[in-house]
PDB file of C-alpha atoms in Angstrom:
ATOM      1  CA  MET A   1     -10.026 -14.158 -18.454  1.00  0.00           C
ATOM      2  CA  ALA A   2     -10.970 -12.261 -15.447  1.00  0.00           C
ATOM      3  CA  PRO A   3      -8.228 -10.695 -12.528  1.00  0.00           C
ATOM      4  CA  SER A   4      -7.825 -13.145  -9.620  1.00  0.00           C
ATOM      5  CA  VAL A   5      -8.723 -11.080  -6.151  1.00  0.00           C
ATOM      6  CA  GLU A   6      -5.189 -11.281  -4.896  1.00  0.00           C
ATOM      7  CA  ASP A   7      -4.524  -9.029  -8.102  1.00  0.00           C
ATOM      8  CA  ILE A   8      -7.626  -6.744  -7.236  1.00  0.00           C
ATOM      9  CA  LEU A   9      -6.181  -6.534  -3.681  1.00  0.00           C
ATOM     10  CA  ASN A  10      -2.393  -5.514  -4.909  1.00  0.00           C
ATOM     11  CA  LYS A  11      -3.281  -2.169  -6.617  1.00  0.00           C
ATOM     12  CA  VAL A  12      -0.207  -1.363  -9.000  1.00  0.00           C
ATOM     13  CA  PRO A  13       0.868   2.220  -8.280  1.00  0.00           C
ATOM     14  CA  TYR A  14       0.496   4.551 -10.835  1.00  0.00           C
ATOM     15  CA  ASP A  15       3.487   6.544 -11.692  1.00  0.00           C
ATOM     16  CA  PRO A  16       3.492   9.218 -14.275  1.00  0.00           C
ATOM     17  CA  GLU A  17       6.639   8.583 -14.594  1.00  0.00           C
ATOM     18  CA  GLY A  18       5.742   5.219 -16.614  1.00  0.00           C
ATOM     19  CA  VAL A  19       2.987   7.693 -19.331  1.00  0.00           C
ATOM     20  CA  GLN A  20       4.309   8.591 -23.254  1.00  0.00           C
ATOM     21  CA  ARG A  21       2.861  11.067 -24.193  1.00  0.00           C
ATOM     22  CA  VAL A  22       1.198  10.268 -28.052  1.00  0.00           C
ATOM     23  CA  ALA A  23      -0.806  13.671 -27.764  1.00  0.00           C
ATOM     24  CA  HIS A  24      -2.350  16.523 -26.465  1.00  0.00           C
ATOM     25  CA  ARG A  25      -5.954  17.068 -25.480  1.00  0.00           C
ATOM     26  CA  ARG A  26      -7.462  19.784 -27.847  1.00  0.00           C
ATOM     27  CA  VAL A  27      -9.550  20.912 -25.728  1.00  0.00           C
ATOM     28  CA  LYS A  28      -8.114  21.389 -21.241  1.00  0.00           C
ATOM     29  CA  ASN A  29     -11.652  19.894 -19.785  1.00  0.00           C
ATOM     30  CA  PRO A  30     -12.354  21.895 -16.296  1.00  0.00           C
ATOM     31  CA  ILE A  31     -11.783  20.554 -12.657  1.00  0.00           C
ATOM     32  CA  GLU A  32     -15.813  21.178 -12.225  1.00  0.00           C
ATOM     33  CA  ILE A  33     -17.817  18.591 -10.191  1.00  0.00           C
ATOM     34  CA  VAL A  34     -21.500  20.326 -11.851  1.00  0.00           C
ATOM     35  CA  GLU A  35     -24.933  17.758  -9.893  1.00  0.00           C
ATOM     36  CA  PRO A  36     -25.961  15.093 -11.348  1.00  0.00           C
ATOM     37  CA  ASP A  37     -27.308  14.810 -14.984  1.00  0.00           C
ATOM     38  CA  PRO A  38     -29.656  12.236 -15.465  1.00  0.00           C
ATOM     39  CA  SER A  39     -28.968  12.334 -18.992  1.00  0.00           C
ATOM     40  CA  TRP A  40     -25.620  10.703 -18.608  1.00  0.00           C
ATOM     41  CA  PRO A  41     -26.529   6.981 -18.985  1.00  0.00           C
ATOM     42  CA  LYS A  42     -27.828   7.979 -22.654  1.00  0.00           C
ATOM     43  CA  THR A  43     -24.642   9.598 -23.052  1.00  0.00           C
ATOM     44  CA  PHE A  44     -22.666   6.347 -22.908  1.00  0.00           C
ATOM     45  CA  GLU A  45     -24.710   3.853 -24.001  1.00  0.00           C
ATOM     46  CA  LEU A  46     -24.873   5.863 -27.902  1.00  0.00           C
ATOM     47  CA  LEU A  47     -21.167   6.825 -27.397  1.00  0.00           C
ATOM     48  CA  LYS A  48     -21.311   3.054 -27.193  1.00  0.00           C
ATOM     49  CA  THR A  49     -22.978   2.375 -30.009  1.00  0.00           C
ATOM     50  CA  ARG A  50     -20.100   4.265 -31.991  1.00  0.00           C
ATOM     51  CA  ILE A  51     -17.367   2.392 -30.371  1.00  0.00           C
ATOM     52  CA  ILE A  52     -18.430  -1.337 -30.525  1.00  0.00           C
ATOM     53  CA  SER A  53     -19.295   0.147 -33.933  1.00  0.00           C
ATOM     54  CA  ALA A  54     -15.706   0.802 -34.775  1.00  0.00           C
ATOM     55  CA  LEU A  55     -14.386  -1.971 -33.379  1.00  0.00           C
ATOM     56  CA  GLY A  56     -16.495  -5.456 -33.665  1.00  0.00           C
ATOM     57  CA  PRO A  57     -15.453  -8.229 -31.996  1.00  0.00           C
ATOM     58  CA  THR A  58     -11.980  -6.265 -31.188  1.00  0.00           C
ATOM     59  CA  ALA A  59     -13.760  -4.607 -28.142  1.00  0.00           C
ATOM     60  CA  VAL A  60     -14.602  -8.080 -25.422  1.00  0.00           C
ATOM     61  CA  SER A  61     -16.747  -5.500 -23.072  1.00  0.00           C
ATOM     62  CA  LEU A  62     -17.974  -1.527 -22.405  1.00  0.00           C
ATOM     63  CA  GLU A  63     -18.828  -0.054 -19.197  1.00  0.00           C
ATOM     64  CA  HIS A  64     -19.642   2.552 -18.093  1.00  0.00           C
ATOM     65  CA  VAL A  65     -17.711   3.327 -14.760  1.00  0.00           C
ATOM     66  CA  GLY A  66     -16.862   7.587 -12.994  1.00  0.00           C
ATOM     67  CA  SER A  67     -19.070   9.470 -11.208  1.00  0.00           C
ATOM     68  CA  THR A  68     -21.185  10.021 -14.219  1.00  0.00           C
ATOM     69  CA  SER A  69     -21.936   6.163 -13.830  1.00  0.00           C
ATOM     70  CA  VAL A  70     -23.278   6.395 -10.126  1.00  0.00           C
ATOM     71  CA  PRO A  71     -27.341   7.294 -10.413  1.00  0.00           C
ATOM     72  CA  GLY A  72     -27.192  10.527  -8.167  1.00  0.00           C
ATOM     73  CA  LEU A  73     -23.860  11.519  -7.875  1.00  0.00           C
ATOM     74  CA  PRO A  74     -21.938  14.334  -8.234  1.00  0.00           C
ATOM     75  CA  ALA A  75     -19.843  14.485 -11.348  1.00  0.00           C
ATOM     76  CA  LYS A  76     -17.213  16.073 -13.607  1.00  0.00           C
ATOM     77  CA  PRO A  77     -19.699  16.356 -16.774  1.00  0.00           C
ATOM     78  CA  ILE A  78     -17.366  14.138 -18.420  1.00  0.00           C
ATOM     79  CA  ILE A  79     -17.947  10.337 -19.205  1.00  0.00           C
ATOM     80  CA  ASP A  80     -15.732   7.828 -17.291  1.00  0.00           C
ATOM     81  CA  MET A  81     -15.447   3.792 -20.453  1.00  0.00           C
ATOM     82  CA  ASP A  82     -13.457   1.082 -20.138  1.00  0.00           C
ATOM     83  CA  LEU A  83     -13.279  -1.212 -23.673  1.00  0.00           C
ATOM     84  CA  ILE A  84     -11.854  -3.952 -22.551  1.00  0.00           C
ATOM     85  CA  VAL A  85     -10.073  -5.474 -25.720  1.00  0.00           C
ATOM     86  CA  GLU A  86      -9.150  -8.801 -27.279  1.00  0.00           C
ATOM     87  CA  ASP A  87      -5.538  -7.994 -27.206  1.00  0.00           C
ATOM     88  CA  VAL A  88      -3.676  -4.292 -25.801  1.00  0.00           C
ATOM     89  CA  LEU A  89      -0.263  -4.761 -26.894  1.00  0.00           C
ATOM     90  CA  ASP A  90      -1.450  -4.602 -30.984  1.00  0.00           C
ATOM     91  CA  GLU A  91      -2.585  -1.484 -31.193  1.00  0.00           C
ATOM     92  CA  ALA A  92      -2.748  -1.956 -34.721  1.00  0.00           C
ATOM     93  CA  ALA A  93      -6.747  -3.525 -34.010  1.00  0.00           C
ATOM     94  CA  TYR A  94      -7.802  -0.845 -32.547  1.00  0.00           C
ATOM     95  CA  VAL A  95      -6.447   2.680 -32.649  1.00  0.00           C
ATOM     96  CA  PRO A  96      -7.376   3.688 -36.006  1.00  0.00           C
ATOM     97  CA  GLN A  97     -10.509   2.494 -35.552  1.00  0.00           C
ATOM     98  CA  LEU A  98     -11.144   4.188 -32.311  1.00  0.00           C
ATOM     99  CA  GLU A  99      -9.982   7.833 -34.168  1.00  0.00           C
ATOM    100  CA  ALA A 100     -11.766   7.608 -37.183  1.00  0.00           C
ATOM    101  CA  ALA A 101     -14.749   7.450 -34.570  1.00  0.00           C
ATOM    102  CA  GLY A 102     -13.643  10.110 -33.125  1.00  0.00           C
ATOM    103  CA  PHE A 103     -11.452   9.031 -29.155  1.00  0.00           C
ATOM    104  CA  HIS A 104      -8.361  11.171 -29.285  1.00  0.00           C
ATOM    105  CA  PHE A 105      -5.815   8.456 -28.988  1.00  0.00           C
ATOM    106  CA  LEU A 106      -3.571  10.853 -25.623  1.00  0.00           C
ATOM    107  CA  LEU A 107      -1.252   7.700 -24.287  1.00  0.00           C
ATOM    108  CA  ARG A 108       0.223   4.397 -23.564  1.00  0.00           C
ATOM    109  CA  GLU A 109       1.748   3.466 -19.516  1.00  0.00           C
ATOM    110  CA  PRO A 110       3.151   0.076 -20.254  1.00  0.00           C
ATOM    111  CA  GLY A 111       3.829   0.047 -16.804  1.00  0.00           C
ATOM    112  CA  TRP A 112       0.706   0.421 -15.779  1.00  0.00           C
ATOM    113  CA  HIS A 113      -1.880  -2.756 -16.870  1.00  0.00           C
ATOM    114  CA  GLN A 114      -0.481  -1.811 -20.296  1.00  0.00           C
ATOM    115  CA  HIS A 115      -3.282   1.406 -19.797  1.00  0.00           C
ATOM    116  CA  ARG A 116      -4.138   3.113 -23.127  1.00  0.00           C
ATOM    117  CA  PHE A 117      -6.455   6.348 -23.073  1.00  0.00           C
ATOM    118  CA  PHE A 118      -8.208   8.178 -25.741  1.00  0.00           C
ATOM    119  CA  CYS A 119     -10.691  10.909 -24.779  1.00  0.00           C
ATOM    120  CA  GLY A 120     -13.843  12.316 -26.679  1.00  0.00           C
ATOM    121  CA  TYR A 121     -15.005  15.949 -27.057  1.00  0.00           C
ATOM    122  CA  GLU A 122     -18.478  15.651 -28.299  1.00  0.00           C
ATOM    123  CA  PRO A 123     -19.808  14.976 -26.244  1.00  0.00           C
ATOM    124  CA  SER A 124     -16.862  14.148 -23.725  1.00  0.00           C
ATOM    125  CA  ALA A 125     -15.387  11.254 -22.348  1.00  0.00           C
ATOM    126  CA  ASN A 126     -12.116   9.623 -21.386  1.00  0.00           C
ATOM    127  CA  LEU A 127     -11.631   6.392 -22.490  1.00  0.00           C
ATOM    128  CA  HIS A 128      -9.752   3.971 -21.074  1.00  0.00           C
ATOM    129  CA  VAL A 129      -8.605   0.419 -23.001  1.00  0.00           C
ATOM    130  CA  TRP A 130      -7.474  -2.253 -21.244  1.00  0.00           C
ATOM    131  CA  GLY A 131      -6.843  -6.028 -21.948  1.00  0.00           C
ATOM    132  CA  GLN A 132      -8.587  -9.055 -20.449  1.00  0.00           C
ATOM    133  CA  ASP A 133      -7.256 -10.204 -16.953  1.00  0.00           C
ATOM    134  CA  CYS A 134      -7.181  -6.415 -15.841  1.00  0.00           C
ATOM    135  CA  SER A 135      -7.620  -5.825 -12.299  1.00  0.00           C
ATOM    136  CA  GLU A 136      -7.802  -2.043 -12.725  1.00  0.00           C
ATOM    137  CA  ALA A 137     -11.053  -2.220 -15.040  1.00  0.00           C
ATOM    138  CA  ALA A 138     -12.445  -3.938 -12.203  1.00  0.00           C
ATOM    139  CA  ARG A 139     -11.807  -1.943  -9.488  1.00  0.00           C
ATOM    140  CA  HIS A 140     -13.679   0.744 -11.420  1.00  0.00           C
ATOM    141  CA  LYS A 141     -16.159  -1.810 -11.602  1.00  0.00           C
ATOM    142  CA  ILE A 142     -16.602  -2.728  -8.076  1.00  0.00           C
ATOM    143  CA  PHE A 143     -16.381   1.078  -6.917  1.00  0.00           C
ATOM    144  CA  ARG A 144     -19.383   1.836  -9.094  1.00  0.00           C
ATOM    145  CA  ASP A 145     -20.670  -1.106  -8.584  1.00  0.00           C
ATOM    146  CA  TRP A 146     -20.390  -0.462  -4.302  1.00  0.00           C
ATOM    147  CA  LEU A 147     -21.190   3.591  -4.583  1.00  0.00           C
ATOM    148  CA  SER A 148     -24.193   3.345  -6.409  1.00  0.00           C
ATOM    149  CA  LYS A 149     -25.668   0.993  -2.949  1.00  0.00           C
ATOM    150  CA  THR A 150     -24.359   2.381  -0.290  1.00  0.00           C
ATOM    151  CA  PRO A 151     -25.749   6.086  -0.411  1.00  0.00           C
ATOM    152  CA  ALA A 152     -23.661   7.209   2.763  1.00  0.00           C
ATOM    153  CA  ASP A 153     -20.490   6.220   0.910  1.00  0.00           C
ATOM    154  CA  ARG A 154     -21.958   7.843  -1.826  1.00  0.00           C
ATOM    155  CA  GLU A 155     -22.301  11.155  -0.511  1.00  0.00           C
ATOM    156  CA  LEU A 156     -18.593  11.009   1.303  1.00  0.00           C
ATOM    157  CA  TYR A 157     -17.315  10.734  -2.081  1.00  0.00           C
ATOM    158  CA  ALA A 158     -19.591  13.297  -2.994  1.00  0.00           C
ATOM    159  CA  THR A 159     -18.545  15.563  -0.391  1.00  0.00           C
ATOM    160  CA  MET A 160     -14.921  14.769  -0.759  1.00  0.00           C
ATOM    161  CA  LYS A 161     -15.083  14.848  -4.930  1.00  0.00           C
ATOM    162  CA  ARG A 162     -16.769  19.009  -4.222  1.00  0.00           C
ATOM    163  CA  GLU A 163     -13.477  19.569  -1.398  1.00  0.00           C
ATOM    164  CA  ALA A 164     -10.463  18.415  -3.428  1.00  0.00           C
ATOM    165  CA  SER A 165     -12.267  19.777  -6.670  1.00  0.00           C
ATOM    166  CA  ALA A 166     -12.357  23.516  -5.304  1.00  0.00           C
ATOM    167  CA  ALA A 167      -8.657  22.932  -3.307  1.00  0.00           C
ATOM    168  CA  SER A 168      -7.468  21.830  -6.786  1.00  0.00           C
ATOM    169  CA  ARG A 169      -8.931  24.884  -9.004  1.00  0.00           C
ATOM    170  CA  LYS A 170      -7.639  27.428  -6.233  1.00  0.00           C
ATOM    171  CA  ALA A 171      -3.961  25.837  -6.434  1.00  0.00           C
ATOM    172  CA  ASN A 172      -4.657  25.431 -10.326  1.00  0.00           C
ATOM    173  CA  GLU A 173      -3.391  21.986 -10.083  1.00  0.00           C
ATOM    174  CA  SER A 174      -3.354  19.351 -12.989  1.00  0.00           C
ATOM    175  CA  MET A 175      -6.016  16.258 -12.862  1.00  0.00           C
ATOM    176  CA  ASP A 176      -3.756  14.059 -11.209  1.00  0.00           C
ATOM    177  CA  GLU A 177      -3.495  16.337  -8.287  1.00  0.00           C
ATOM    178  CA  TYR A 178      -6.960  16.653  -8.373  1.00  0.00           C
ATOM    179  CA  THR A 179      -7.586  12.960  -8.400  1.00  0.00           C
ATOM    180  CA  GLU A 180      -4.844  12.421  -5.377  1.00  0.00           C
ATOM    181  CA  ARG A 181      -6.761  14.165  -4.011  1.00  0.00           C
ATOM    182  CA  LYS A 182      -9.348  11.160  -3.199  1.00  0.00           C
ATOM    183  CA  ASN A 183      -7.296   8.498  -3.916  1.00  0.00           C
ATOM    184  CA  ASP A 184      -6.943   8.643   1.023  1.00  0.00           C
ATOM    185  CA  CYS A 185     -10.884   8.619   0.367  1.00  0.00           C
ATOM    186  CA  VAL A 186     -11.089   6.121  -2.895  1.00  0.00           C
ATOM    187  CA  ARG A 187      -8.932   3.596  -0.618  1.00  0.00           C
ATOM    188  CA  GLN A 188     -11.707   3.213   2.655  1.00  0.00           C
ATOM    189  CA  ILE A 189     -14.469   3.255   0.501  1.00  0.00           C
ATOM    190  CA  LEU A 190     -12.606   0.226  -1.634  1.00  0.00           C
ATOM    191  CA  GLU A 191     -11.835  -1.589   1.527  1.00  0.00           C
ATOM    192  CA  ARG A 192     -15.873  -1.554   2.309  1.00  0.00           C
ATOM    193  CA  ALA A 193     -16.590  -3.072  -1.384  1.00  0.00           C
ATOM    194  CA  TYR A 194     -13.960  -5.509  -0.704  1.00  0.00           C
ATOM    195  CA  ARG A 195     -15.020  -6.183   2.637  1.00  0.00           C
ATOM    196  CA  ASP A 196     -18.476  -6.496   1.527  1.00  0.00           C
ATOM    197  CA  LEU A 197     -17.711  -9.331  -1.431  1.00  0.00           C
ATOM    198  CA  GLY A 198     -15.806 -10.950   0.808  1.00  0.00           C
ATOM    199  CA  TYR A 199     -12.516 -10.443  -0.276  1.00  0.00           C
ATOM    200  CA  ILE A 200     -10.934  -8.661   2.638  1.00  0.00           C
ATOM    201  CA  GLN A 201     -12.377  -9.859   6.656  1.00  0.00           C
TER     202      GLN A 201
END
């Protein structure tokens, strides 16, 4: 089941107060942007094989998203992935299996698309788990596909990422604060992507 266009356009505000912390990262990733690495897609494929083997039919789909999924885009050297499962509320169907495969369950966010979040350490990865009708996962794919085919916005986003990471490091900010610095730029780019898809005029 795919989300409607209306759901995609009506972004649910992120609320950090809604985080249910399960664990903390054993290794903290620095907010550092590096030049594009042609090995990132291959790393994703290795992780995908590990995840699909662990979950079997519970995994509906797995997408490489985030900046490492966009050819030519500088990024933090962390592979971002969106995993769609049959029933995100049925944690017994995927949490133990993912942890056995090397992914550390960090948090759940019931009020934000029932998001579950895991990290991987070797290689460094962020794994987002969603239900089948998740509009946030759809937005991630739209953003990835638009940047992949639009050099001007790819360069705009790269510049913003470098500026935001430098400012966040200087201010000793968290990853959430770094993300907040990019939000206006992301919103503007998504609007152009939505217009290209005919979602808005």
